PDB file of C-alpha atoms in Angstrom:
ATOM      1  CA  MET A   1     -55.013 -11.945 -50.257  1.00 53.00           C
ATOM      2  CA  ALA A   2     -57.307  -9.236 -48.230  1.00 58.00           C
ATOM      3  CA  LEU A   3     -60.708  -7.977 -49.411  1.00 57.00           C
ATOM      4  CA  PRO A   4     -61.125  -4.749 -50.264  1.00 61.00           C
ATOM      5  CA  ASP A   5     -63.093  -2.235 -47.458  1.00 59.00           C
ATOM      6  CA  LEU A   6     -67.351  -2.659 -48.197  1.00 54.00           C
ATOM      7  CA  ASP A   7     -66.272  -5.478 -50.623  1.00 62.00           C
ATOM      8  CA  THR A   8     -67.826  -8.653 -49.705  1.00 63.00           C
ATOM      9  CA  SER A   9     -67.438 -12.363 -50.508  1.00 62.00           C
ATOM     10  CA  VAL A  10     -68.633 -14.620 -53.107  1.00 65.00           C
ATOM     11  CA  GLY A  11     -68.955 -18.681 -51.459  1.00 64.00           C
ATOM     12  CA  HIS A  12     -68.479 -20.228 -54.818  1.00 70.00           C
ATOM     13  CA  SER A  13     -65.194 -21.868 -53.681  1.00 81.00           C
ATOM     14  CA  PHE A  14     -64.643 -23.487 -51.023  1.00 85.00           C
ATOM     15  CA  GLY A  15     -62.928 -27.250 -49.493  1.00 85.00           C
ATOM     16  CA  LEU A  16     -63.507 -28.855 -46.245  1.00 89.00           C
ATOM     17  CA  GLU A  17     -60.269 -30.213 -44.749  1.00 89.00           C
ATOM     18  CA  VAL A  18     -59.851 -33.089 -41.908  1.00 87.00           C
ATOM     19  CA  ASP A  19     -56.462 -35.389 -41.497  1.00 79.00           C
ATOM     20  CA  GLY A  20     -54.618 -32.604 -43.462  1.00 77.00           C
ATOM     21  CA  ILE A  21     -56.935 -33.639 -46.868  1.00 78.00           C
ATOM     22  CA  THR A  22     -58.553 -31.221 -48.585  1.00 79.00           C
ATOM     23  CA  ILE A  23     -61.536 -31.865 -49.937  1.00 80.00           C
ATOM     24  CA  LYS A  24     -62.495 -29.647 -52.987  1.00 72.00           C
ATOM     25  CA  GLN A  25     -65.685 -31.596 -54.953  1.00 81.00           C
ATOM     26  CA  ILE A  26     -68.473 -30.533 -52.425  1.00 86.00           C
ATOM     27  CA  SER A  27     -70.402 -28.396 -53.942  1.00 87.00           C
ATOM     28  CA  GLU A  28     -72.719 -26.874 -51.167  1.00 91.00           C
ATOM     29  CA  VAL A  29     -71.404 -25.977 -47.543  1.00 92.00           C
ATOM     30  CA  THR A  30     -74.953 -25.919 -44.153  1.00 93.00           C
ATOM     31  CA  GLY A  31     -75.519 -25.324 -40.984  1.00 93.00           C
ATOM     32  CA  LEU A  32     -72.332 -23.941 -40.102  1.00 92.00           C
ATOM     33  CA  LYS A  33     -73.144 -21.451 -36.574  1.00 92.00           C
ATOM     34  CA  MET A  34     -71.664 -20.233 -34.078  1.00 92.00           C
ATOM     35  CA  GLU A  35     -73.989 -20.076 -31.181  1.00 92.00           C
ATOM     36  CA  GLN A  36     -74.619 -20.411 -27.266  1.00 92.00           C
ATOM     37  CA  ASP A  37     -77.153 -20.086 -24.622  1.00 94.00           C
ATOM     38  CA  VAL A  38     -79.104 -16.881 -23.190  1.00 95.00           C
ATOM     39  CA  ILE A  39     -79.071 -16.830 -19.645  1.00 96.00           C
ATOM     40  CA  GLU A  40     -81.986 -15.177 -17.982  1.00 96.00           C
ATOM     41  CA  LEU A  41     -81.161 -12.957 -14.525  1.00 94.00           C
ATOM     42  CA  LYS A  42     -84.219 -11.616 -13.090  1.00 95.00           C
ATOM     43  CA  GLN A  43     -83.898  -9.352  -9.648  1.00 94.00           C
ATOM     44  CA  ASN A  44     -85.642  -6.360  -8.187  1.00 93.00           C
ATOM     45  CA  MET A  45     -83.616  -3.588  -7.703  1.00 92.00           C
ATOM     46  CA  ALA A  46     -83.471  -1.062  -4.660  1.00 92.00           C
ATOM     47  CA  ASP A  47     -86.071   1.232  -5.668  1.00 93.00           C
ATOM     48  CA  GLY A  48     -87.916  -2.347  -5.964  1.00 90.00           C
ATOM     49  CA  LYS A  49     -87.744  -1.911  -9.465  1.00 94.00           C
ATOM     50  CA  TYR A  50     -88.419  -5.686 -11.495  1.00 94.00           C
ATOM     51  CA  VAL A  51     -85.059  -5.969 -13.976  1.00 95.00           C
ATOM     52  CA  VAL A  52     -84.680  -8.620 -16.184  1.00 95.00           C
ATOM     53  CA  LYS A  53     -80.659  -9.582 -17.657  1.00 94.00           C
ATOM     54  CA  LYS A  54     -79.703 -11.500 -20.556  1.00 96.00           C
ATOM     55  CA  LEU A  55     -76.617 -12.638 -19.675  1.00 95.00           C
ATOM     56  CA  PRO A  56     -74.786 -15.167 -22.118  1.00 94.00           C
ATOM     57  CA  GLY A  57     -74.114 -18.594 -21.326  1.00 94.00           C
ATOM     58  CA  ARG A  58     -72.731 -21.779 -22.680  1.00 93.00           C
ATOM     59  CA  MET A  59     -71.327 -22.218 -26.255  1.00 91.00           C
ATOM     60  CA  LYS A  60     -73.605 -24.654 -28.172  1.00 92.00           C
ATOM     61  CA  ALA A  61     -72.890 -27.606 -30.435  1.00 92.00           C
ATOM     62  CA  GLY A  62     -73.508 -27.788 -34.584  1.00 94.00           C
ATOM     63  CA  GLU A  63     -74.053 -29.371 -37.460  1.00 95.00           C
ATOM     64  CA  VAL A  64     -72.926 -29.126 -40.774  1.00 95.00           C
ATOM     65  CA  VAL A  65     -74.408 -30.491 -44.113  1.00 95.00           C
ATOM     66  CA  PHE A  66     -71.671 -30.658 -46.323  1.00 92.00           C
ATOM     67  CA  THR A  67     -73.292 -31.872 -50.473  1.00 92.00           C
ATOM     68  CA  ARG A  68     -71.672 -33.232 -53.038  1.00 89.00           C
ATOM     69  CA  GLY A  69     -71.244 -34.986 -56.051  1.00 88.00           C
ATOM     70  CA  LEU A  70     -71.386 -38.832 -55.900  1.00 86.00           C
ATOM     71  CA  THR A  71     -67.738 -39.529 -56.870  1.00 84.00           C
ATOM     72  CA  ALA A  72     -65.194 -42.569 -56.406  1.00 85.00           C
ATOM     73  CA  ASP A  73     -64.056 -40.571 -53.168  1.00 81.00           C
ATOM     74  CA  ASN A  74     -65.159 -43.005 -49.826  1.00 80.00           C
ATOM     75  CA  SER A  75     -63.894 -40.767 -47.570  1.00 79.00           C
ATOM     76  CA  PHE A  76     -67.036 -39.333 -46.301  1.00 81.00           C
ATOM     77  CA  GLU A  77     -67.884 -43.507 -46.186  1.00 83.00           C
ATOM     78  CA  LYS A  78     -64.937 -44.570 -43.953  1.00 82.00           C
ATOM     79  CA  TRP A  79     -65.388 -41.927 -41.352  1.00 83.00           C
ATOM     80  CA  VAL A  80     -69.006 -43.111 -41.110  1.00 85.00           C
ATOM     81  CA  LYS A  81     -68.179 -46.289 -40.369  1.00 83.00           C
ATOM     82  CA  ASP A  82     -65.452 -45.958 -37.782  1.00 79.00           C
ATOM     83  CA  SER A  83     -68.196 -43.692 -35.420  1.00 81.00           C
ATOM     84  CA  ARG A  84     -71.028 -46.603 -37.245  1.00 80.00           C
ATOM     85  CA  PHE A  85     -68.722 -48.483 -34.507  1.00 77.00           C
ATOM     86  CA  GLY A  86     -67.925 -46.947 -31.954  1.00 77.00           C
ATOM     87  CA  LYS A  87     -64.509 -46.302 -32.413  1.00 77.00           C
ATOM     88  CA  MET A  88     -64.357 -42.113 -32.138  1.00 81.00           C
ATOM     89  CA  GLY A  89     -61.558 -42.166 -31.572  1.00 81.00           C
ATOM     90  CA  SER A  90     -60.680 -42.191 -35.051  1.00 79.00           C
ATOM     91  CA  ALA A  91     -64.288 -40.878 -35.669  1.00 83.00           C
ATOM     92  CA  ARG A  92     -63.581 -37.945 -33.252  1.00 90.00           C
ATOM     93  CA  LYS A  93     -61.775 -35.323 -35.714  1.00 90.00           C
ATOM     94  CA  ASN A  94     -61.121 -31.549 -36.405  1.00 93.00           C
ATOM     95  CA  GLY A  95     -61.698 -30.106 -40.044  1.00 93.00           C
ATOM     96  CA  VAL A  96     -61.803 -26.444 -41.100  1.00 94.00           C
ATOM     97  CA  VAL A  97     -64.091 -25.280 -44.320  1.00 93.00           C
ATOM     98  CA  VAL A  98     -62.083 -22.860 -45.933  1.00 90.00           C
ATOM     99  CA  VAL A  99     -63.487 -19.833 -47.961  1.00 88.00           C
ATOM    100  CA  TYR A 100     -61.530 -18.934 -51.575  1.00 84.00           C
ATOM    101  CA  ASP A 101     -61.135 -16.109 -53.397  1.00 81.00           C
ATOM    102  CA  TYR A 102     -61.483 -15.552 -57.149  1.00 78.00           C
ATOM    103  CA  GLU A 103     -57.725 -15.992 -57.294  1.00 80.00           C
ATOM    104  CA  GLY A 104     -57.860 -19.976 -55.138  1.00 80.00           C
ATOM    105  CA  GLN A 105     -56.478 -18.170 -51.987  1.00 83.00           C
ATOM    106  CA  PRO A 106     -58.482 -18.642 -48.458  1.00 86.00           C
ATOM    107  CA  ILE A 107     -60.808 -15.777 -47.356  1.00 86.00           C
ATOM    108  CA  LYS A 108     -61.941 -16.958 -43.825  1.00 89.00           C
ATOM    109  CA  ARG A 109     -61.688 -20.642 -42.494  1.00 92.00           C
ATOM    110  CA  TYR A 110     -63.950 -22.206 -39.996  1.00 95.00           C
ATOM    111  CA  LYS A 111     -62.803 -24.510 -37.720  1.00 95.00           C
ATOM    112  CA  ILE A 112     -64.997 -27.356 -36.176  1.00 95.00           C
ATOM    113  CA  MET A 113     -63.536 -29.093 -33.469  1.00 94.00           C
ATOM    114  CA  ARG A 114     -64.486 -32.719 -32.148  1.00 93.00           C
ATOM    115  CA  ALA A 115     -66.637 -33.072 -34.796  1.00 92.00           C
ATOM    116  CA  TRP A 116     -68.291 -36.609 -36.488  1.00 91.00           C
ATOM    117  CA  PRO A 117     -70.860 -37.798 -38.994  1.00 91.00           C
ATOM    118  CA  LYS A 118     -73.899 -38.563 -38.166  1.00 91.00           C
ATOM    119  CA  ALA A 119     -75.399 -39.190 -40.715  1.00 90.00           C
ATOM    120  CA  LEU A 120     -74.461 -40.329 -44.960  1.00 90.00           C
ATOM    121  CA  GLU A 121     -77.588 -39.579 -47.038  1.00 92.00           C
ATOM    122  CA  ILE A 122     -76.999 -40.921 -51.024  1.00 90.00           C
ATOM    123  CA  GLY A 123     -79.694 -38.891 -53.262  1.00 89.00           C
ATOM    124  CA  THR A 124     -82.077 -39.802 -54.608  1.00 88.00           C
ATOM    125  CA  LEU A 125     -81.716 -42.681 -57.669  1.00 88.00           C
ATOM    126  CA  LYS A 126     -83.977 -42.377 -60.384  1.00 89.00           C
ATOM    127  CA  ALA A 127     -84.352 -44.512 -63.815  1.00 91.00           C
ATOM    128  CA  GLY A 128     -83.831 -41.950 -66.464  1.00 90.00           C
ATOM    129  CA  ASP A 129     -82.748 -39.405 -64.746  1.00 87.00           C
ATOM    130  CA  THR A 130     -79.863 -37.457 -65.169  1.00 88.00           C
ATOM    131  CA  SER A 131     -79.632 -35.128 -62.809  1.00 87.00           C
ATOM    132  CA  VAL A 132     -76.118 -34.963 -60.805  1.00 88.00           C
ATOM    133  CA  LEU A 133     -76.247 -37.972 -57.871  1.00 90.00           C
ATOM    134  CA  THR A 134     -75.064 -36.627 -54.769  1.00 90.00           C
ATOM    135  CA  GLU A 135     -73.944 -37.717 -51.208  1.00 91.00           C
ATOM    136  CA  LYS A 136     -74.669 -35.489 -47.993  1.00 93.00           C
ATOM    137  CA  LEU A 137     -72.742 -35.789 -45.191  1.00 92.00           C
ATOM    138  CA  THR A 138     -74.186 -34.646 -41.770  1.00 94.00           C
ATOM    139  CA  VAL A 139     -71.465 -34.227 -39.056  1.00 93.00           C
ATOM    140  CA  THR A 140     -71.923 -32.545 -35.609  1.00 93.00           C
ATOM    141  CA  TYR A 141     -69.127 -31.337 -33.723  1.00 95.00           C
ATOM    142  CA  GLU A 142     -69.064 -29.540 -30.078  1.00 93.00           C
ATOM    143  CA  GLU A 143     -67.399 -26.608 -31.237  1.00 93.00           C
ATOM    144  CA  MET A 144     -66.385 -24.212 -33.599  1.00 94.00           C
ATOM    145  CA  GLU A 145     -63.711 -21.118 -33.829  1.00 93.00           C
ATOM    146  CA  VAL A 146     -63.224 -18.536 -37.464  1.00 92.00           C
ATOM    147  CA  GLU A 147     -60.327 -18.664 -38.060  1.00 85.00           C
TER     148      GLU A 147
END
């Protein structure tokens, strides 16, 4: 369902799709960014005036961090294991971060291409603590598109 004009989305519901599997237990996604280099072209004009022009350069690769509560699901660990042991053919994947509206319908999709896990961090283990134990997966990607 498309949002009406002048309405914005609340990013409270989202998920990650990799290999046709949707992981919706993710509590936070940070670092989704499309960026490119800037090339400065410096030249003198015919009248002798010095001019600097800025031109678009190559797209930059990025990193995104997925945080979720620790569960029995080991999909993050399997993905990390493939890249850790150099199985880049199976570790390098395309994925999609999907943002859903209040009715559960997808409203925006951010496709990350040729992504692989760089790090897996487990939250602090502290005796007597009652906070949710989390795991953070840092994924590096070569390209991002908005679908």
